[in-house]
Structures are given as structure tokens and as C-alpha cells.
Amino acid sequence: MKKFLPILMFLLIFSPKIGGTIDSMSMFCLLTFVLSFTIDNKLVFSREAIRPTLLYIFFGLFMVGYVTILKAVYGLADNYQIMRFGRVVVNVVGIFSLVRLYIHYYGSNYGRELLYSLWLSVVAHAALIAVMFFVPAVNQFVITQLVQMDEANRTFERRIEGTRIGGLTSTWDAASGVLSLGILLLPYIFNYRGAYQIRKIWIYLSIPLCLFAILLSGVTGIVNLFVVGTLIVILNFKRLKKYVFRTLTFLFLFVVVVSGILLTFFNDVNWAQKSWVTNTSIGRTIYMVTGEEQYYSMARRNPTANETIDKIGSKMYFLPEGDKKLLFGRGGSGRSSDYIIDGDPGITLNLHNLGIVFVIIVYSYCIFMVLSSVLQTRKDLVMGMAITAVLLTILTIDAKVMYLLARQSLSIMLIAYYSLFWLKSSKYNASIS
């Protein structure tokens, strides 16, 4: 059973929503709950994490009642929010049960193994995306048999043709952002699992794999690498300043090498105009990173990077009209026949759908967790940075598309959440200061 725990974690993160209605992740959560009680008859869990777990469950149940009232008041046909918070409770129970299994098999080391398995899950998903790109039959199988996307879906055609690949997720931006964790978690992975040369080589090989998968999914992962990487350095500058010069040198050489490769290939018009470049997300992503107009025209993508930033900044963030809607929300999804919200960021949709009180409570708690993980870098620098990277990544993605309480993001945040509570209660003396 111990060797299958990373696979179980993968299923609790990336299990698809079949046919747009059947939530296979919830099924695996319930299965994990049952499995957790086959190990013993005692509730194996640290006291530090039981209280916040119960608070999470209480929050989900409270919100189910709240959005049910909003649905009745506004006479909505949309059940999205009720299903959303009901699934939050199921997710928490599933990850809680998964952590119990990790405690049973890894004992006092479970916190580190949770983060390691999270990294393995992200890299595995990157590998799946790469396979879907190179083997169209696999892509078609995933879309039609696993994800089972409706043919009427606006993204179905592009996904079935492989022009942009999201793997087992339903949103490209989120997939790209999550894939960046395969790189952001590397300092922790090298510190924890990089003692042997052969294993270290495999870890290095995960870098181009994750970068390639990011390019196939979208630009969000590249942006997240820059944003989260910069924030982590700023938040831990006193302890990282001795590594800054070395890191900047590596990044400079990396950028020079990658830019040289891109320039070499793209200056060859025959190569640059190949369909797998011009008709996929690769060309657009390369353009938005390099800013070269010739790549943009070859990629046949719009808008430009500046236009995208301007649209997000000026048109995607806006308040609800009316004090009542601002305070309490409207209880729907903002994507149904009840009403349409022309904005993607999580904070905008949550403001319109659930009100300002909900937004303040949830985002404040997220910020509190980030600050707690930053403080824990004093105990273990690389693990504290890894947990911080996970939490900041989810918040960064949510700033682009509503993701904070989505199926994948909640599971990922809860894994980091339990690792944080393990680190706070651990008596482990970090070897890196």
C-alpha cells in the first residue's frame, strides 16, 4: 500500500470531472476515507491539525447553507455553489484520510513525504501532457473517455486537435500554473531526495519536461515562475542572499541557452512555420515570453502580451452593482442563464457570487497560511519555501481564473496545509540554515 500512496494522491488531485457532471475525485476521496480505516481502529492524526480540519469542514457546511439561502432568495436555477461547497467537505475528508495513511506508513516523516508526492504528481501530469501531444490517440482517449468533454464545449475542438493541452484538468491556465510547481519545488526535492547521483539526474530531467508541458498549456506557468520565485526571494532575502549571485548566474546562462535555441530554430522559417508550432500554444507562449513580433505573426495568436495584461488589469476586476450584492453576493456561478459575469479572476467572481464577507474571510486565511509558511522557513528553509510556493501559486492562478476552491487547487492547498502543520509541530532541526 505504501508504494501506491503517490498514485492515490495523484487521483485526489487530477481525477477528471467525467462528462462535466460526474466528479470522479469525490469518489476517490470517499474510497480513501474507507481505506484509511483499514489501517487501525484509532483516529491517527496530530492534534495540531484536527482542529483546523474540523474548521474546514464546518466552513464547507456553513457555506452550503448560505448559498442555499441565496439560491432561494434569488430563485436561481444554478446549483453550482451548493455542489461546490458540498465537494469542499468531501475533498477535506479525502485529503484528511490520505494524510492518515501517510502518517501510518511514514510516521513522523509524513510531512516531508506529502510534499515529495505532490511534486511526483505534478511531474506525472506533465509527462501525461507530453504524451498527449506526441501521441494524438492518447489525447483523443483522454478527452473522449476520461475527461469526456462535451462536444458543444467551446474548447472541445482545440483540445481534440491537440492545439492546446490541459491534461486531466478543465482549464489550461490552471494546468500551466500547477505545472510550474514541478520547478518551484525543486530546491526542496534536491534537499530531500537528491543525495544519490542517479536520482539527481532524474530530478534534473524533470525540468525540461515541466517547461515543455507549461508551453503546451499556456503562459500562466511562466508568469507564475517569475512572480512566485521573486516573492520567495524577497520574503527570504536575508537567508537567501548568499545564493542570489549563484542563482542569477544560472538563470542568465539558462536564458541565454534557451534564447539561442529558440532563435536558431525560429530563424529557420520552415521550422518556425511547422503546424505543431503555429497551431499549438507553443508559438504563442514563446512570443509572449520573448516579445518578438515575428514569432507572434507565425504563431497566429492574439492578443499580445501587453493587451492581455491591460485587459486583465482594466476589465477583469470590478465590483458588483448595489450594496446588497456587494455584501451578500447572488449565489450563482456567474456563468449560467441566471446571470453572466464578464470576468475570470477568482476575487471578481467570488465578490459577485458570494459577497465581500466571504472574500475577506477566505483570502485573509490564505494570506495567514502564507505568512505562517514564511515564518516556518526559520525552522526549515527549503520546506518552508516549498509550502510558500504552493500556496502562492494557487493564489496567483486565482488572480487570473477562479481557482481557489476548485477541485485540483483545494487538494493541492490541503496537502501543503497539512505539511505546514507538521512542520510547525515538528521538533526536526533543519540541516540547511
Short mmCIF file of C-alpha atoms in Angstrom, two decimals:
data_model
loop_
_atom_site.label_atom_id
_atom_site.label_comp_id
_atom_site.label_asym_id
_atom_site.label_seq_id
_atom_site.Cartn_x
_atom_site.Cartn_y
_atom_site.Cartn_z
CA MET A 1 0.00 0.00 0.00
CA LYS A 2 2.83 2.40 0.85
CA LYS A 3 4.14 2.46 -2.74
CA PHE A 4 0.68 3.30 -4.08
CA LEU A 5 0.20 6.40 -1.92
CA PRO A 6 1.65 8.81 -4.56
CA ILE A 7 -0.76 7.30 -7.12
CA LEU A 8 -3.64 7.82 -4.71
CA MET A 9 -2.55 11.43 -4.21
CA PHE A 10 -2.43 11.92 -7.99
CA LEU A 11 -6.02 10.69 -8.24
CA LEU A 12 -7.11 13.06 -5.44
CA ILE A 13 -5.64 15.98 -7.40
CA PHE A 14 -6.13 15.24 -11.09
CA SER A 15 -9.13 12.93 -11.30
CA PRO A 16 -11.30 14.41 -14.07
CA LYS A 17 -14.88 15.53 -13.97
CA ILE A 18 -16.36 12.95 -16.33
CA GLY A 19 -18.85 14.29 -18.82
CA GLY A 20 -18.89 17.60 -16.95
CA THR A 21 -21.11 16.14 -14.21
CA ILE A 22 -19.57 13.04 -12.58
CA ASP A 23 -16.90 14.10 -10.09
CA SER A 24 -14.56 11.12 -10.01
CA MET A 25 -12.33 12.90 -7.50
CA SER A 26 -15.10 12.82 -4.90
CA MET A 27 -15.41 9.08 -5.49
CA PHE A 28 -11.69 8.61 -4.85
CA CYS A 29 -11.99 10.81 -1.75
CA LEU A 30 -14.66 8.50 -0.34
CA LEU A 31 -12.58 5.45 -1.29
CA THR A 32 -9.57 6.94 0.52
CA PHE A 33 -11.75 7.59 3.56
CA VAL A 34 -12.72 3.91 3.65
CA LEU A 35 -9.10 2.78 3.14
CA SER A 36 -7.91 4.99 6.00
CA PHE A 37 -9.98 2.97 8.44
CA THR A 38 -8.48 -0.34 7.34
CA ILE A 39 -5.12 0.53 8.93
CA ASP A 40 -6.35 0.55 12.54
CA ASN A 41 -9.31 1.49 14.68
CA LYS A 42 -7.78 4.62 16.17
CA LEU A 43 -8.00 8.08 14.67
CA VAL A 44 -4.35 8.57 13.77
CA PHE A 45 -3.71 12.27 13.38
CA SER A 46 -1.76 15.06 15.03
CA ARG A 47 -3.69 17.19 17.47
CA GLU A 48 -2.45 20.37 15.77
CA ALA A 49 -4.27 19.51 12.54
CA ILE A 50 -7.57 18.12 13.87
CA ARG A 51 -8.99 21.50 14.86
CA PRO A 52 -8.30 23.27 11.53
CA THR A 53 -9.63 20.20 9.68
CA LEU A 54 -12.91 20.44 11.56
CA LEU A 55 -12.98 24.18 10.87
CA TYR A 56 -12.58 23.49 7.15
CA ILE A 57 -15.47 21.01 7.25
CA PHE A 58 -17.60 23.45 9.25
CA PHE A 59 -16.81 26.18 6.72
CA GLY A 60 -17.95 23.98 3.83
CA LEU A 61 -21.19 23.01 5.57
CA PHE A 62 -21.89 26.61 6.58
CA MET A 63 -21.38 27.80 3.01
CA VAL A 64 -23.70 25.09 1.68
CA GLY A 65 -26.43 26.53 3.92
CA TYR A 66 -25.54 30.10 2.96
CA VAL A 67 -25.65 29.57 -0.81
CA THR A 68 -28.85 27.52 -0.45
CA ILE A 69 -30.50 30.57 1.12
CA LEU A 70 -29.16 32.82 -1.68
CA LYS A 71 -30.47 30.37 -4.27
CA ALA A 72 -33.94 30.50 -2.70
CA VAL A 73 -33.94 34.31 -2.31
CA TYR A 74 -32.94 34.95 -5.92
CA GLY A 75 -34.85 31.98 -7.36
CA LEU A 76 -31.76 30.64 -9.13
CA ALA A 77 -31.72 27.53 -11.28
CA ASP A 78 -27.94 27.22 -10.85
CA ASN A 79 -26.78 24.65 -8.24
CA TYR A 80 -23.06 25.34 -8.83
CA GLN A 81 -22.27 26.86 -5.42
CA ILE A 82 -24.17 24.21 -3.48
CA MET A 83 -22.28 21.47 -5.32
CA ARG A 84 -19.03 23.42 -4.97
CA PHE A 85 -19.09 23.67 -1.18
CA GLY A 86 -20.51 20.18 -0.78
CA ARG A 87 -17.47 18.97 -2.72
CA VAL A 88 -15.22 21.07 -0.45
CA VAL A 89 -16.35 18.96 2.51
CA VAL A 90 -15.74 15.74 0.56
CA ASN A 91 -12.29 16.95 -0.53
CA VAL A 92 -11.26 17.79 3.00
CA VAL A 93 -12.36 14.36 4.23
CA GLY A 94 -10.46 12.70 1.35
CA ILE A 95 -7.18 14.55 1.94
CA PHE A 96 -7.58 14.11 5.71
CA SER A 97 -7.85 10.35 5.12
CA LEU A 98 -4.87 10.39 2.74
CA VAL A 99 -2.77 12.12 5.39
CA ARG A 100 -3.81 9.47 7.93
CA LEU A 101 -2.40 6.84 5.55
CA TYR A 102 0.84 8.81 5.20
CA ILE A 103 1.12 9.05 8.99
CA HIS A 104 0.57 5.31 9.29
CA TYR A 105 3.25 4.39 6.74
CA TYR A 106 5.78 7.22 7.22
CA GLY A 107 5.33 8.08 10.88
CA SER A 108 6.95 11.33 11.97
CA ASN A 109 8.29 11.89 8.44
CA TYR A 110 4.87 12.16 6.81
CA GLY A 111 5.05 15.94 6.28
CA ARG A 112 8.08 15.72 4.01
CA GLU A 113 6.65 12.79 2.06
CA LEU A 114 3.43 14.69 1.38
CA LEU A 115 5.34 17.44 -0.45
CA TYR A 116 7.52 14.92 -2.27
CA SER A 117 4.46 13.02 -3.51
CA LEU A 118 2.87 16.31 -4.56
CA TRP A 119 5.92 17.01 -6.74
CA LEU A 120 5.75 13.49 -8.20
CA SER A 121 2.08 14.04 -9.05
CA VAL A 122 2.82 17.31 -10.86
CA VAL A 123 5.68 15.76 -12.85
CA ALA A 124 3.49 12.76 -13.73
CA HIS A 125 0.83 15.10 -15.06
CA ALA A 126 3.49 16.93 -17.09
CA ALA A 127 4.53 13.58 -18.58
CA LEU A 128 0.90 12.80 -19.47
CA ILE A 129 0.56 16.16 -21.26
CA ALA A 130 3.75 15.49 -23.23
CA VAL A 131 2.48 12.04 -24.25
CA MET A 132 -0.89 13.54 -25.27
CA PHE A 133 0.99 15.97 -27.52
CA PHE A 134 3.20 13.39 -29.24
CA VAL A 135 0.55 10.64 -29.45
CA PRO A 136 -2.77 12.05 -30.73
CA ALA A 137 -4.53 8.76 -29.96
CA VAL A 138 -3.75 9.23 -26.26
CA ASN A 139 -5.01 12.81 -26.39
CA GLN A 140 -8.23 11.66 -28.02
CA PHE A 141 -8.68 8.88 -25.45
CA VAL A 142 -8.22 11.30 -22.54
CA ILE A 143 -10.65 13.85 -23.98
CA THR A 144 -13.35 11.38 -25.03
CA GLN A 145 -13.05 8.62 -22.41
CA LEU A 146 -11.54 10.17 -19.24
CA VAL A 147 -12.42 13.83 -19.23
CA GLN A 148 -15.36 13.10 -21.56
CA MET A 149 -15.71 16.71 -22.60
CA ASP A 150 -18.98 17.72 -24.24
CA GLU A 151 -18.58 18.37 -27.97
CA ALA A 152 -20.52 21.60 -27.54
CA ASN A 153 -17.87 22.92 -25.15
CA ARG A 154 -16.08 25.93 -26.64
CA THR A 155 -12.66 24.37 -26.04
CA PHE A 156 -13.50 20.88 -27.29
CA GLU A 157 -12.29 21.36 -30.87
CA ARG A 158 -8.93 22.80 -29.90
CA ARG A 159 -8.37 20.14 -27.28
CA ILE A 160 -9.31 17.22 -29.51
CA GLU A 161 -6.94 18.59 -32.18
CA GLY A 162 -4.17 18.93 -29.61
CA THR A 163 -3.62 22.63 -30.29
CA ARG A 164 -3.62 23.31 -26.56
CA ILE A 165 -3.39 20.62 -23.91
CA GLY A 166 -4.65 20.76 -20.35
CA GLY A 167 -4.20 17.10 -19.47
CA LEU A 168 -6.81 15.93 -16.99
CA THR A 169 -7.77 19.48 -15.97
CA SER A 170 -10.61 21.58 -17.34
CA THR A 171 -8.70 24.85 -17.58
CA TRP A 172 -5.45 25.45 -19.45
CA ASP A 173 -4.35 28.41 -17.32
CA ALA A 174 -4.66 26.42 -14.11
CA ALA A 175 -2.87 23.41 -15.63
CA SER A 176 0.02 25.62 -16.74
CA GLY A 177 0.26 27.28 -13.33
CA VAL A 178 0.21 24.00 -11.40
CA LEU A 179 2.89 22.55 -13.71
CA SER A 180 5.25 25.33 -12.60
CA LEU A 181 5.29 23.68 -9.16
CA GLY A 182 7.38 20.94 -10.74
CA ILE A 183 10.16 23.55 -10.92
CA LEU A 184 9.37 25.72 -7.89
CA LEU A 185 9.55 22.71 -5.55
CA LEU A 186 12.98 21.63 -6.82
CA PRO A 187 15.09 23.19 -4.00
CA TYR A 188 13.10 21.08 -1.56
CA ILE A 189 13.26 17.97 -3.75
CA PHE A 190 17.03 18.20 -4.19
CA ASN A 191 17.48 18.72 -0.47
CA TYR A 192 15.21 15.83 0.49
CA ARG A 193 15.76 13.30 -2.30
CA GLY A 194 18.84 14.43 -4.22
CA ALA A 195 21.53 12.58 -2.29
CA TYR A 196 22.15 9.94 -4.97
CA GLN A 197 23.59 10.90 -8.36
CA ILE A 198 21.20 8.76 -10.44
CA ARG A 199 18.16 10.17 -8.66
CA LYS A 200 19.57 13.69 -9.04
CA ILE A 201 19.84 13.17 -12.82
CA TRP A 202 16.17 12.14 -12.98
CA ILE A 203 15.25 15.24 -10.99
CA TYR A 204 17.16 17.44 -13.45
CA LEU A 205 15.36 15.77 -16.36
CA SER A 206 12.04 16.83 -14.88
CA ILE A 207 12.90 20.49 -15.58
CA PRO A 208 12.66 20.37 -19.41
CA LEU A 209 9.65 18.05 -19.11
CA CYS A 210 7.75 20.54 -16.93
CA LEU A 211 8.80 23.51 -19.07
CA PHE A 212 7.61 21.75 -22.23
CA ALA A 213 4.28 20.87 -20.61
CA ILE A 214 3.91 24.50 -19.46
CA LEU A 215 4.45 25.71 -23.04
CA LEU A 216 1.77 23.31 -24.25
CA SER A 217 -0.74 24.52 -21.65
CA GLY A 218 -0.24 28.29 -21.68
CA VAL A 219 1.64 31.29 -20.37
CA THR A 220 0.37 31.22 -16.79
CA GLY A 221 3.06 28.79 -15.64
CA ILE A 222 5.85 31.04 -16.96
CA VAL A 223 4.30 34.05 -15.23
CA ASN A 224 3.89 32.07 -12.03
CA LEU A 225 7.55 31.00 -12.05
CA PHE A 226 8.60 34.63 -12.21
CA VAL A 227 6.04 36.01 -9.74
CA VAL A 228 6.31 33.30 -7.08
CA GLY A 229 10.07 32.92 -7.47
CA THR A 230 10.55 36.66 -6.98
CA LEU A 231 8.23 36.77 -3.96
CA ILE A 232 10.00 33.86 -2.28
CA VAL A 233 13.40 35.52 -2.74
CA ILE A 234 12.07 38.81 -1.34
CA LEU A 235 10.38 37.14 1.64
CA ASN A 236 13.51 35.13 2.48
CA PHE A 237 16.18 37.51 1.20
CA LYS A 238 18.28 37.59 4.39
CA ARG A 239 18.75 33.83 4.28
CA LEU A 240 18.97 33.52 0.52
CA LYS A 241 21.26 36.43 -0.30
CA LYS A 242 24.35 34.20 -0.29
CA TYR A 243 22.70 32.12 -3.05
CA VAL A 244 21.42 35.06 -5.11
CA PHE A 245 24.54 35.57 -7.23
CA ARG A 246 24.80 31.85 -7.97
CA THR A 247 21.10 31.67 -8.85
CA LEU A 248 21.21 34.77 -11.07
CA THR A 249 24.24 33.36 -12.89
CA PHE A 250 22.41 30.10 -13.52
CA LEU A 251 19.27 31.91 -14.71
CA PHE A 252 21.32 34.14 -17.02
CA LEU A 253 23.05 31.16 -18.61
CA PHE A 254 19.74 29.31 -18.83
CA VAL A 255 18.03 32.23 -20.58
CA VAL A 256 20.97 32.66 -22.97
CA VAL A 257 20.97 28.97 -23.92
CA VAL A 258 17.18 28.77 -24.33
CA SER A 259 17.07 32.03 -26.30
CA GLY A 260 19.86 30.76 -28.54
CA ILE A 261 17.94 27.57 -29.25
CA LEU A 262 14.73 29.48 -30.00
CA LEU A 263 16.47 31.99 -32.25
CA THR A 264 18.26 29.21 -34.12
CA PHE A 265 15.06 27.30 -34.82
CA PHE A 266 12.75 30.24 -35.41
CA ASN A 267 15.12 31.94 -37.84
CA ASP A 268 14.59 28.85 -39.95
CA VAL A 269 11.22 29.81 -41.42
CA ASN A 270 10.44 26.26 -42.48
CA TRP A 271 10.80 25.07 -38.91
CA ALA A 272 9.07 28.05 -37.32
CA GLN A 273 6.01 27.59 -39.51
CA LYS A 274 5.54 23.92 -38.77
CA SER A 275 1.97 23.23 -37.72
CA TRP A 276 2.92 21.89 -34.30
CA VAL A 277 4.40 25.32 -33.54
CA THR A 278 1.95 27.65 -35.26
CA ASN A 279 -1.18 25.71 -34.38
CA THR A 280 -0.41 24.96 -30.74
CA SER A 281 0.13 27.00 -27.60
CA ILE A 282 3.91 26.72 -28.05
CA GLY A 283 4.22 29.53 -30.60
CA ARG A 284 2.01 31.92 -28.62
CA THR A 285 3.82 31.19 -25.37
CA ILE A 286 7.23 31.72 -26.96
CA TYR A 287 6.03 35.01 -28.42
CA MET A 288 4.63 36.25 -25.12
CA VAL A 289 7.90 35.37 -23.37
CA THR A 290 10.24 36.83 -25.99
CA GLY A 291 8.05 39.65 -27.32
CA GLU A 292 9.36 39.09 -30.85
CA GLU A 293 6.78 40.21 -33.43
CA GLN A 294 7.91 37.64 -35.99
CA TYR A 295 7.09 34.81 -33.57
CA TYR A 296 3.70 36.38 -32.89
CA SER A 297 2.78 36.51 -36.58
CA MET A 298 3.96 32.93 -37.08
CA ALA A 299 2.03 31.71 -34.07
CA ARG A 300 -1.16 33.35 -35.34
CA ARG A 301 -2.28 34.14 -31.83
CA ASN A 302 -3.87 37.16 -30.19
CA PRO A 303 -3.92 39.20 -28.14
CA THR A 304 -0.37 40.32 -27.46
CA ALA A 305 1.19 40.13 -24.01
CA ASN A 306 0.57 43.85 -23.37
CA GLU A 307 -3.05 43.56 -24.50
CA THR A 308 -3.58 40.57 -22.23
CA ILE A 309 -2.13 42.37 -19.20
CA ASP A 310 -4.16 45.50 -19.97
CA LYS A 311 -7.38 43.51 -20.34
CA ILE A 312 -6.86 41.64 -17.08
CA GLY A 313 -5.95 44.81 -15.19
CA SER A 314 -8.63 47.12 -16.56
CA LYS A 315 -11.58 44.89 -17.42
CA MET A 316 -11.42 41.77 -15.24
CA TYR A 317 -11.62 43.35 -11.77
CA PHE A 318 -14.81 45.21 -10.91
CA LEU A 319 -17.27 45.46 -8.03
CA PRO A 320 -20.91 44.32 -8.04
CA GLU A 321 -23.55 46.99 -8.56
CA GLY A 322 -25.57 47.60 -5.43
CA ASP A 323 -24.69 47.29 -1.74
CA LYS A 324 -26.82 44.18 -1.24
CA LYS A 325 -25.00 42.24 -3.95
CA LEU A 326 -21.62 43.54 -2.77
CA LEU A 327 -22.26 42.39 0.80
CA PHE A 328 -24.01 39.06 0.23
CA GLY A 329 -23.46 38.08 -3.41
CA ARG A 330 -26.00 36.46 -5.71
CA GLY A 331 -25.36 32.78 -5.02
CA GLY A 332 -24.80 31.53 -8.55
CA SER A 333 -21.76 30.86 -10.69
CA GLY A 334 -21.81 33.93 -12.92
CA ARG A 335 -21.67 31.57 -15.88
CA SER A 336 -25.26 30.32 -16.15
CA SER A 337 -28.56 31.58 -17.55
CA ASP A 338 -29.26 33.27 -14.20
CA TYR A 339 -26.64 35.95 -14.79
CA ILE A 340 -23.29 36.34 -16.56
CA ILE A 341 -20.17 37.94 -15.04
CA ASP A 342 -17.76 39.07 -17.74
CA GLY A 343 -14.62 38.39 -15.72
CA ASP A 344 -12.45 35.38 -14.93
CA PRO A 345 -10.39 36.23 -11.79
CA GLY A 346 -11.43 34.41 -8.66
CA ILE A 347 -11.75 37.51 -6.50
CA THR A 348 -14.13 39.12 -9.03
CA LEU A 349 -16.37 36.09 -9.38
CA ASN A 350 -16.38 35.40 -5.65
CA LEU A 351 -17.33 39.02 -4.92
CA HIS A 352 -20.28 38.85 -7.30
CA ASN A 353 -21.38 35.34 -6.38
CA LEU A 354 -20.78 35.22 -2.62
CA GLY A 355 -20.17 38.74 -1.32
CA ILE A 356 -17.41 40.69 0.33
CA VAL A 357 -17.62 38.97 3.75
CA PHE A 358 -16.82 35.60 2.17
CA VAL A 359 -13.95 37.11 0.17
CA ILE A 360 -12.39 38.77 3.22
CA ILE A 361 -12.60 35.60 5.33
CA VAL A 362 -11.22 33.19 2.72
CA TYR A 363 -8.44 35.32 1.26
CA SER A 364 -7.38 36.53 4.72
CA TYR A 365 -6.98 32.92 5.82
CA CYS A 366 -4.92 32.17 2.71
CA ILE A 367 -2.63 35.11 3.45
CA PHE A 368 -2.35 33.92 7.06
CA MET A 369 -1.20 30.49 5.83
CA VAL A 370 1.36 32.10 3.52
CA LEU A 371 2.77 34.19 6.37
CA SER A 372 2.85 31.10 8.61
CA SER A 373 4.83 29.17 6.00
CA VAL A 374 7.26 32.08 5.61
CA LEU A 375 7.81 32.06 9.38
CA GLN A 376 8.49 28.31 9.28
CA THR A 377 11.47 28.89 6.96
CA ARG A 378 13.34 29.68 10.19
CA LYS A 379 12.95 26.03 11.12
CA ASP A 380 13.46 24.51 7.66
CA LEU A 381 14.34 26.92 4.85
CA VAL A 382 13.68 24.71 1.83
CA MET A 383 10.50 23.11 3.16
CA GLY A 384 9.11 26.46 4.27
CA MET A 385 9.82 27.87 0.81
CA ALA A 386 8.17 24.85 -0.84
CA ILE A 387 4.95 25.27 1.14
CA THR A 388 5.01 29.01 0.45
CA ALA A 389 5.45 28.31 -3.28
CA VAL A 390 2.41 26.02 -3.34
CA LEU A 391 0.15 28.50 -1.56
CA LEU A 392 1.32 31.48 -3.62
CA THR A 393 0.89 29.50 -6.84
CA ILE A 394 -2.78 28.81 -6.10
CA LEU A 395 -3.36 32.49 -5.27
CA THR A 396 -1.56 33.59 -8.44
CA ILE A 397 -3.66 31.30 -10.62
CA ASP A 398 -6.80 32.52 -8.85
CA ALA A 399 -5.85 36.08 -9.80
CA LYS A 400 -6.19 35.01 -13.45
CA VAL A 401 -9.05 32.47 -13.31
CA MET A 402 -11.31 31.41 -10.43
CA TYR A 403 -9.34 28.54 -8.89
CA LEU A 404 -9.06 28.96 -5.12
CA LEU A 405 -11.70 26.36 -4.24
CA ALA A 406 -11.57 24.36 -7.47
CA ARG A 407 -11.18 20.59 -7.27
CA GLN A 408 -7.45 20.38 -8.02
CA SER A 409 -6.45 23.53 -6.15
CA LEU A 410 -8.19 22.61 -2.91
CA SER A 411 -6.48 19.22 -2.80
CA ILE A 412 -3.10 20.83 -3.53
CA MET A 413 -3.60 23.51 -0.88
CA LEU A 414 -4.69 20.96 1.71
CA ILE A 415 -1.55 18.89 1.11
CA ALA A 416 0.58 22.00 1.68
CA TYR A 417 -1.67 22.90 4.61
CA TYR A 418 -1.04 19.61 6.42
CA SER A 419 2.68 19.76 5.64
CA LEU A 420 2.70 23.21 7.23
CA PHE A 421 1.06 21.95 10.41
CA TRP A 422 3.53 19.05 10.51
CA LEU A 423 6.44 21.49 10.20
CA LYS A 424 5.04 23.79 12.89
CA SER A 425 4.76 20.90 15.34
CA SER A 426 7.92 19.08 14.29
CA LYS A 427 10.98 19.07 16.51
CA TYR A 428 13.17 18.50 13.45
CA ASN A 429 16.27 20.69 13.35
CA ALA A 430 16.78 21.81 9.79
CA SER A 431 20.14 20.93 8.26
CA ILE A 432 20.04 23.99 6.00
CA SER A 433 20.01 27.43 7.57
#
